[in-house]
Amino acid sequence: MFTQFVSTADTISKASTLVFRIGTDAHLYDDPDDVNLAPLLDSRFDSEKCEALKRLLALIAQGVDVSSFLPQVVKNVASQSLEVKKLVYLYLLHYAEKRPNEALLSINCFQKDLVDINPLVRAWALRTMAGIRLHVIAPLVQVAVSKSARDTSVYVRKCAAYALSKLNDLQQEENTSAVEEIIGILLNDNSPGVVGAAASAFNSICPNNLSLIERNYVRLCESLPDVEEWGQITLVGLLLRYVIAKHGLVKESIMGSSRSSASNYFKADVSSISSMTQKSVVVNEMPTSEMMELVIRSYIERPDEYFSWTSHRNGSFSRLNDMCFTSTESNNDVRILLKCTSPLLWSHNSAVVLAAAGVHWIIAPKDQLQRIVKPLLFLLRSSCDSNYVVLCNILIFCKTMPSLFSTHYEDFFIPASDSYQIKAVKLEILATIATESSMQYIFLEFQDYVRDPDRRFAADTVAAIGFCGQRVVNIANTCLEGLLSLIRLESFTGEQNFFEEEARVLVQAVLSIKEILKQDPVRHEKVIIQLVRSLDFIKVAGARAAIIWILGEYNSLGERIPKVLTTVLKYLAHCFTSETSETKLQILGAAAKVLLYAKGEDRATIQNVVAFILKLAKHDLNYDVHDRAQFLNKLLAGVLVSKRQDESSTSAFKESPLVAERIFSHQRDPIHEEPANNRFYLPGSLSLIVLHAAPSYEPLPRPSSLPLADNGQLSDLGRGMGGSDNSYETDDSETSPGSVNEHSSSGYGSQQSISGSSFSDRIGESESLSDCVRDTDPLVQLSDDTIAYDRQDGNSSSINTLSAVGRSRMKHIVSSDQTSIEDDYSNRSSGISNAFISSRVKPKSYTLLDSVNGNGLKIEYSFTSQISDTSPLLVCIDVCFQNCSPEAISEMILVEEESDKGPVSTETELVVTERASSSHNEVPTLFPMKEIDLLEAGEKANRTIEVRFHHHLLPLKLALWCNNKKHSVKLRPDIGYFVKPLVMDVKEFLNKEAKLPGMFEYVRSCMFSDHVPELQMDEYSPRKDVLNYISQILAVKILSNTNFFLVSVDVLEAVDPVNVTGLCLRFSSEILSSGVPCLITITAGGKSLEPLNVTVKVNCEETVFGLNLLNRIVNFLSELPSS
């Protein structure tokens, strides 16, 4: 029927391809230019729009730039078709960052979709809005996420949790308190899917704010089995960290069982600890209790603490008191966590099993640890990659507690199909868990492994045999016999040249014997004799060198070894010239040791042989051998001289044997090994596999380091949370979005997202898109963190409230043109004048480059209120360069990351100034700074740099050049300095405030506690002093973090002497780029000796700027005072 398909193989192949393409979108990738997409995007039919959008996405997948279609795609964002809407969202996610102005046109439609009746549409809109990654809409995204966190749909709340991480990356640590509050709401959700997503957001945003876990601990534990698998992994880790931080270590667990010996172990001298760590496998030579202490230190100490030798002497575990330990019998939280993680040990996901096993390993009683053995062994039936990860975790368990897996040694026998990495780990596990009863079976396995074609694995097996001989003393003789038999094998002792792999096995056999001999050399004198006799037929340099070292080290041992020394030395002298450099160095060392301990009639012969060897070595072509011979010749001069010369030898010659005996003594000081070789990491972590601290790795928190929540009102203040307790309850009832925990607030509609008239002019807002959402309800009310006020006659509510009490009872303590006040406040007015406040303002300093990363150069910067002489649009920043190194640093200059280093010329300054002043270029621009030619050790140098930020809040990437080296640094902008002071009086302030109502007013509340420590310590009694002090603290706090003008401070006189209600501060400024006024009103209420409830109100025409500024002010006001 289809003759064209059966003629040739080529046509058959084409036919098959056509058949498989039926019903798919594969045709979209064929001939991308054969369709005119513009008419399809403007079509009235959704099917044609879908076809065009699919072709656009296919072109994007092929790497074609189709951003020119963005305006036409944006018009379709308001489509009622779910398929079209979904495709438009995908397109916008790809090009929004590249074409921000056009992408911002769709924000109104996103806000409309956020209140759609379809939860899928709401979720898609939220995901797209958070994924656009435009910093200018970050405040709107935050409000949308806050609203979606209370949505009635589980899927929308889950998307809100995932959007939090994107929002946090976008805001760069701005407004973290509000984000953490949303996380608290989601953690209290009834849906396990939402809880898992919230745990991931918590882990990436605020992993150390464990007080959020405390409020919902029991519910989180109970929901563990129902959470999705990857959410279980994160949630298990969070719950474990909370238990350790809240209650401490468990006495019955391995973390607390060896506590009795901890103090003795950590108070020991560094040398006693170092003596236990001689090589890479050293960890296993430690007693089990000491091994546990090493694991505990690795789990709870950060790398900088662990790698310091001071911590070995004063380990953190030795400083733990009784308050840092708890018991499973008395602690309900520990029992709940162990009970809820037990079902996870049999999960289908290997990572979940490892996470649950890690919890039991750390906090379960030792007698209950057997429950993790079979689940871990069951995982060994999975893929090779999973096997390796599981085996690495089992290896750590075996090193700390060998008896845990000692009866399951057969599960670690190695099949030939395993990869080398898995073979090596299993081999180390077998050597670690071997006991006297199981050694005979393990030894039979080792005999097969030695004959493995992979000689690298065979060498590892020989090392494992030696390690077993060190651990189990009773089988040391058996291991030695097997190793000696291995050396005597014909394949190793022939005259032929060895391949590198074969030589490795022989060398490892000798090294294993060497390690076993160290345990009890007196019992194994015959073994040393056999090794020395094998020198005649062992030709591998490494093996010969090891045997010669053994001979020199134990030359005076027993009765047989001293008798063969003369013969062996003559043999070594005879073949000295034909040996490798490695062997020659060992011959020199062994000869020196033999000479120092030689006695009797053979002493003279040994002197002559050693002198001959030294003479040969001094003429050797290798510099190491030559220099070693010269050194030994001087060192042994007093021993090599004859008796006649000895009588007239100088005192230096008489003292040289004492120095030589000290150097070659059998009792040497132990070698100090770096603690990094014995570093362990938490079970299930990536760091445990890669053997170093991977990015974002965090050890366990300090035991019992979490403060009590009941006593911690200040803890909540530190997170900037001023809401009530029930703000964390999720409303699952059938209510419309936005009905949960909302106050009566100012209107914040969808048009507000385009941030006022000036912002609309900048992005060229289209009338069609504005009309489509003009009549819709507002997206969200700023309710969670906002206290809004009703307005009467155009005045702010704070003023109306004061009017209700009576303006005659108000006294202006501060005004722009007032330096003194009347009546009984006259003595205190000077303390709150503008001049006095300015003298106390200290701008906050930030680190641009620390001395560690800067090779001794430390750079700090702070924003100043100075107005630039170059351009009024530039922000001035003071930069302090400090040389902390002992050497001078030259040619220091800060330039933009993309710029090349070069001298600052007048022409360059003009170009940059023109670029900085241009209103069309929105890229942050750095005005060139003057280069610092030289900075001596300990000196400081200050420079003022000028930057045009264009309202960008992302870090400005700079390049620091010093000593002709480049260091990449990031300068983080502060929106509080994107303004300049605007001088006005109270009347003018109130008039301007009345002209900025509704959508130009943004309000949030927080808790302020900077005044509490000082007042509680000094116990201020006069009310005037208290109000005066609190006013000063608030004013200094604002002016130290922003560039505002203090207009006035109003105080409402009340009957209660400790009531601060009515305190009001006003600040004014104007935006550098546009000259738009920005007004700040701060009102405080509460008791003077307690944290105050502070309300911050911003009035500004530019919506986005006002919201960002409001978040910034709330953040630094809610910070806890530094101790």
GROMACS .gro file of N, CA and C in nm, residues 596-647:
model
  156
  596LEU      N    1   7.585   0.425   6.623
  596LEU     CA    2   7.564   0.485   6.756
  596LEU      C    3   7.546   0.379   6.864
  597TYR      N    4   7.483   0.265   6.829
  597TYR     CA    5   7.455   0.162   6.930
  597TYR      C    6   7.547   0.042   6.918
  598ALA      N    7   7.652   0.052   6.837
  598ALA     CA    8   7.746  -0.060   6.820
  598ALA      C    9   7.831  -0.078   6.946
  599LYS      N   10   7.855  -0.205   6.982
  599LYS     CA   11   7.935  -0.237   7.100
  599LYS      C   12   8.025  -0.357   7.069
  600GLY      N   13   8.125  -0.373   7.152
  600GLY     CA   14   8.209  -0.493   7.143
  600GLY      C   15   8.312  -0.486   7.031
  601GLU      N   16   8.349  -0.605   6.985
  601GLU     CA   17   8.458  -0.617   6.888
  601GLU      C   18   8.419  -0.566   6.751
  602ASP      N   19   8.293  -0.567   6.716
  602ASP     CA   20   8.251  -0.526   6.583
  602ASP      C   21   8.243  -0.374   6.566
  603ARG      N   22   8.269  -0.300   6.671
  603ARG     CA   23   8.254  -0.154   6.663
  603ARG      C   24   8.351  -0.093   6.562
  604ALA      N   25   8.478  -0.139   6.566
  604ALA     CA   26   8.578  -0.082   6.475
  604ALA      C   27   8.542  -0.114   6.330
  605THR      N   28   8.496  -0.238   6.305
  605THR     CA   29   8.458  -0.274   6.168
  605THR      C   30   8.339  -0.191   6.120
  606ILE      N   31   8.245  -0.172   6.209
  606ILE     CA   32   8.127  -0.093   6.172
  606ILE      C   33   8.168   0.051   6.144
  607GLN      N   34   8.264   0.105   6.223
  607GLN     CA   35   8.311   0.241   6.197
  607GLN      C   36   8.369   0.254   6.056
  608ASN      N   37   8.450   0.156   6.018
  608ASN     CA   38   8.512   0.162   5.887
  608ASN      C   39   8.408   0.150   5.774
  609VAL      N   40   8.311   0.060   5.794
  609VAL     CA   41   8.208   0.042   5.691
  609VAL      C   42   8.123   0.169   5.678
  610VAL      N   43   8.086   0.227   5.791
  610VAL     CA   44   8.005   0.349   5.787
  610VAL      C   45   8.083   0.463   5.723
  611ALA      N   46   8.212   0.474   5.755
  611ALA     CA   47   8.294   0.577   5.693
  611ALA      C   48   8.301   0.559   5.542
  612PHE      N   49   8.310   0.433   5.499
  612PHE     CA   50   8.315   0.406   5.355
  612PHE      C   51   8.183   0.442   5.288
  613ILE      N   52   8.074   0.411   5.354
  613ILE     CA   53   7.942   0.445   5.298
  613ILE      C   54   7.926   0.596   5.287
  614LEU      N   55   7.968   0.669   5.391
  614LEU     CA   56   7.958   0.814   5.387
  614LEU      C   57   8.044   0.873   5.276
  615LYS      N   58   8.160   0.811   5.255
  615LYS     CA   59   8.248   0.860   5.149
  615LYS      C   60   8.185   0.840   5.011
  616LEU      N   61   8.120   0.724   4.993
  616LEU     CA   62   8.051   0.701   4.866
  616LEU      C   63   7.936   0.800   4.846
  617ALA      N   64   7.867   0.823   4.954
  617ALA     CA   65   7.750   0.912   4.944
  617ALA      C   66   7.789   1.056   4.915
  618LYS      N   67   7.905   1.101   4.968
  618LYS     CA   68   7.948   1.239   4.944
  618LYS      C   69   7.980   1.265   4.797
  619HIS      N   70   8.009   1.159   4.723
  619HIS     CA   71   8.038   1.175   4.581
  619HIS      C   72   7.919   1.134   4.493
  620ASP      N   73   7.803   1.116   4.553
  620ASP     CA   74   7.684   1.078   4.478
  620ASP      C   75   7.633   1.196   4.396
  621LEU      N   76   7.569   1.169   4.284
  621LEU     CA   77   7.520   1.274   4.197
  621LEU      C   78   7.390   1.335   4.247
  622ASN      N   79   7.320   1.265   4.331
  622ASN     CA   80   7.194   1.316   4.384
  622ASN      C   81   7.222   1.412   4.499
  623TYR      N   82   7.165   1.532   4.493
  623TYR     CA   83   7.195   1.633   4.594
  623TYR      C   84   7.142   1.593   4.732
  624ASP      N   85   7.027   1.526   4.737
  624ASP     CA   86   6.974   1.484   4.867
  624ASP      C   87   7.068   1.386   4.935
  625VAL      N   88   7.116   1.289   4.861
  625VAL     CA   89   7.209   1.191   4.918
  625VAL      C   90   7.340   1.259   4.959
  626HIS      N   91   7.388   1.347   4.874
  626HIS     CA   92   7.514   1.417   4.901
  626HIS      C   93   7.503   1.502   5.028
  627ASP      N   94   7.396   1.580   5.039
  627ASP     CA   95   7.378   1.666   5.156
  627ASP      C   96   7.355   1.585   5.283
  628ARG      N   97   7.280   1.475   5.272
  628ARG     CA   98   7.259   1.390   5.390
  628ARG      C   99   7.393   1.333   5.438
  629ALA      N  100   7.479   1.292   5.347
  629ALA     CA  101   7.610   1.239   5.386
  629ALA      C  102   7.694   1.346   5.454
  630GLN      N  103   7.693   1.466   5.402
  630GLN     CA  104   7.769   1.575   5.463
  630GLN      C  105   7.719   1.603   5.605
  631PHE      N  106   7.588   1.603   5.621
  631PHE     CA  107   7.529   1.627   5.751
  631PHE      C  108   7.568   1.517   5.852
  632LEU      N  109   7.556   1.391   5.810
  632LEU     CA  110   7.590   1.280   5.901
  632LEU      C  111   7.739   1.276   5.930
  633ASN      N  112   7.821   1.314   5.834
  633ASN     CA  113   7.965   1.313   5.857
  633ASN      C  114   8.003   1.412   5.967
  634LYS      N  115   7.941   1.528   5.968
  634LYS     CA  116   7.968   1.626   6.075
  634LYS      C  117   7.905   1.581   6.206
  635LEU      N  118   7.785   1.524   6.197
  635LEU     CA  119   7.714   1.484   6.318
  635LEU      C  120   7.783   1.368   6.388
  636LEU      N  121   7.839   1.275   6.311
  636LEU     CA  122   7.901   1.155   6.369
  636LEU      C  123   8.052   1.167   6.376
  637ALA      N  124   8.105   1.291   6.368
  637ALA     CA  125   8.250   1.309   6.368
  637ALA      C  126   8.314   1.254   6.495
  638GLY      N  127   8.249   1.275   6.607
  638GLY     CA  128   8.303   1.227   6.734
  638GLY      C  129   8.299   1.077   6.749
  639VAL      N  130   8.217   1.008   6.671
  639VAL     CA  131   8.205   0.863   6.679
  639VAL      C  132   8.298   0.795   6.579
  640LEU      N  133   8.322   0.862   6.466
  640LEU     CA  134   8.402   0.801   6.360
  640LEU      C  135   8.552   0.813   6.384
  641VAL      N  136   8.599   0.905   6.471
  641VAL     CA  137   8.743   0.924   6.493
  641VAL      C  138   8.800   0.803   6.566
  642SER      N  139   8.928   0.779   6.548
  642SER     CA  140   8.997   0.667   6.614
  642SER      C  141   9.022   0.700   6.759
  643LYS      N  142   9.070   0.601   6.833
  643LYS     CA  143   9.093   0.620   6.975
  643LYS      C  144   9.202   0.724   6.999
  644ARG      N  145   9.306   0.724   6.913
  644ARG     CA  146   9.415   0.817   6.930
  644ARG      C  147   9.365   0.960   6.910
  645GLN      N  148   9.279   0.981   6.807
  645GLN     CA  149   9.225   1.114   6.783
  645GLN      C  150   9.121   1.151   6.886
  646ASP      N  151   9.058   1.049   6.943
  646ASP     CA  152   8.952   1.075   7.040
  646ASP      C  153   9.005   1.141   7.164
  647GLU      N  154   9.131   1.107   7.201
  647GLU     CA  155   9.186   1.163   7.323
  647GLU      C  156   9.212   1.312   7.309
   0.00000   0.00000   0.00000
